[in-house]
PDB file of C-alpha atoms in Angstrom:
ATOM      1  CA  MET A   1       2.785   5.287 -37.825  1.00 72.00           C
ATOM      2  CA  LYS A   2      -0.323   5.465 -39.964  1.00 80.00           C
ATOM      3  CA  LEU A   3      -1.460   8.885 -41.165  1.00 84.00           C
ATOM      4  CA  VAL A   4      -5.145   9.349 -40.387  1.00 83.00           C
ATOM      5  CA  HIS A   5      -7.333  12.150 -41.681  1.00 88.00           C
ATOM      6  CA  GLY A   6     -10.378  13.363 -39.802  1.00 91.00           C
ATOM      7  CA  TYR A   7     -11.606  15.582 -37.013  1.00 90.00           C
ATOM      8  CA  THR A   8     -11.368  15.187 -33.274  1.00 92.00           C
ATOM      9  CA  LEU A   9     -14.543  14.872 -31.280  1.00 90.00           C
ATOM     10  CA  ARG A  10     -13.712  18.279 -29.747  1.00 91.00           C
ATOM     11  CA  GLU A  11     -13.787  19.851 -33.215  1.00 88.00           C
ATOM     12  CA  LEU A  12     -17.092  18.153 -34.001  1.00 85.00           C
ATOM     13  CA  LEU A  13     -18.658  19.290 -30.739  1.00 85.00           C
ATOM     14  CA  ASP A  14     -17.528  22.863 -31.353  1.00 85.00           C
ATOM     15  CA  PHE A  15     -19.276  22.831 -34.741  1.00 80.00           C
ATOM     16  CA  ARG A  16     -22.234  20.590 -33.815  1.00 67.00           C
ATOM     17  CA  ASP A  17     -24.685  22.554 -35.951  1.00 68.00           C
ATOM     18  CA  ARG A  18     -23.051  20.782 -38.914  1.00 67.00           C
ATOM     19  CA  TYR A  19     -22.979  17.337 -37.241  1.00 68.00           C
ATOM     20  CA  ASP A  20     -26.205  15.567 -36.357  1.00 77.00           C
ATOM     21  CA  LEU A  21     -26.984  13.923 -33.044  1.00 81.00           C
ATOM     22  CA  LYS A  22     -27.339  10.400 -34.483  1.00 86.00           C
ATOM     23  CA  ARG A  23     -23.772  10.476 -35.803  1.00 85.00           C
ATOM     24  CA  LEU A  24     -22.501  11.684 -32.420  1.00 86.00           C
ATOM     25  CA  PHE A  25     -24.238   8.736 -30.733  1.00 91.00           C
ATOM     26  CA  ASP A  26     -22.619   6.393 -33.273  1.00 92.00           C
ATOM     27  CA  VAL A  27     -19.200   7.808 -32.358  1.00 91.00           C
ATOM     28  CA  ILE A  28     -19.845   7.336 -28.640  1.00 93.00           C
ATOM     29  CA  ILE A  29     -21.021   3.751 -29.175  1.00 96.00           C
ATOM     30  CA  GLN A  30     -17.913   2.901 -31.209  1.00 95.00           C
ATOM     31  CA  ILE A  31     -15.680   4.350 -28.477  1.00 96.00           C
ATOM     32  CA  ALA A  32     -17.554   2.267 -25.896  1.00 96.00           C
ATOM     33  CA  PHE A  33     -16.884  -0.877 -27.959  1.00 96.00           C
ATOM     34  CA  ALA A  34     -13.180   0.026 -28.222  1.00 95.00           C
ATOM     35  CA  LEU A  35     -12.951   0.537 -24.465  1.00 95.00           C
ATOM     36  CA  GLU A  36     -14.821  -2.701 -23.804  1.00 96.00           C
ATOM     37  CA  TYR A  37     -12.326  -4.573 -25.990  1.00 96.00           C
ATOM     38  CA  ALA A  38      -9.339  -2.936 -24.297  1.00 96.00           C
ATOM     39  CA  HIS A  39     -10.721  -3.621 -20.809  1.00 96.00           C
ATOM     40  CA  SER A  40     -11.370  -7.267 -21.669  1.00 97.00           C
ATOM     41  CA  HIS A  41      -7.622  -7.497 -22.385  1.00 96.00           C
ATOM     42  CA  ARG A  42      -6.779  -5.697 -19.122  1.00 96.00           C
ATOM     43  CA  VAL A  43      -5.703  -2.473 -20.820  1.00 95.00           C
ATOM     44  CA  ALA A  44      -6.797   0.892 -19.447  1.00 94.00           C
ATOM     45  CA  HIS A  45      -6.664   4.071 -21.514  1.00 92.00           C
ATOM     46  CA  ARG A  46      -6.632   6.595 -18.620  1.00 92.00           C
ATOM     47  CA  ASP A  47      -6.926   9.665 -20.881  1.00 91.00           C
ATOM     48  CA  ILE A  48     -10.360   9.595 -22.481  1.00 93.00           C
ATOM     49  CA  LYS A  49     -11.241  13.062 -23.728  1.00 94.00           C
ATOM     50  CA  PRO A  50     -12.719  14.504 -26.930  1.00 92.00           C
ATOM     51  CA  GLU A  51      -9.280  15.511 -28.187  1.00 94.00           C
ATOM     52  CA  ASN A  52      -8.210  11.819 -28.224  1.00 94.00           C
ATOM     53  CA  ILE A  53     -11.158  10.626 -30.310  1.00 95.00           C
ATOM     54  CA  LEU A  54     -10.747  10.962 -34.064  1.00 94.00           C
ATOM     55  CA  VAL A  55     -13.600  10.629 -36.562  1.00 92.00           C
ATOM     56  CA  GLY A  56     -12.531   9.915 -40.123  1.00 91.00           C
ATOM     57  CA  PRO A  57     -14.176  11.045 -43.351  1.00 88.00           C
ATOM     58  CA  PHE A  58     -16.044   7.730 -43.773  1.00 88.00           C
ATOM     59  CA  GLY A  59     -17.324   7.534 -40.186  1.00 85.00           C
ATOM     60  CA  GLU A  60     -14.491   5.439 -38.802  1.00 91.00           C
ATOM     61  CA  VAL A  61     -13.663   6.212 -35.180  1.00 94.00           C
ATOM     62  CA  LEU A  62     -10.207   5.912 -33.626  1.00 93.00           C
ATOM     63  CA  LEU A  63      -9.217   6.190 -30.008  1.00 92.00           C
ATOM     64  CA  LEU A  64      -5.819   7.902 -29.845  1.00 91.00           C
ATOM     65  CA  ASP A  65      -3.036   8.423 -27.317  1.00 89.00           C
ATOM     66  CA  TRP A  66      -2.677   4.953 -25.830  1.00 83.00           C
TER      67      TRP A  66
END
């Protein structure tokens, strides 16, 4: 399993004074694209929550806990 560094969306929302709104929208859009891709392949996540969304140090977004 790949080791990934970053913060969960829950952690970012708890400290949102240090994280701007535009970057939060970018995270949400990337998650929407990931879900669209999964749904087009008939895969459902069924556990979407801020704790399962990881934002890396370079802005990469991962949807965890498949």
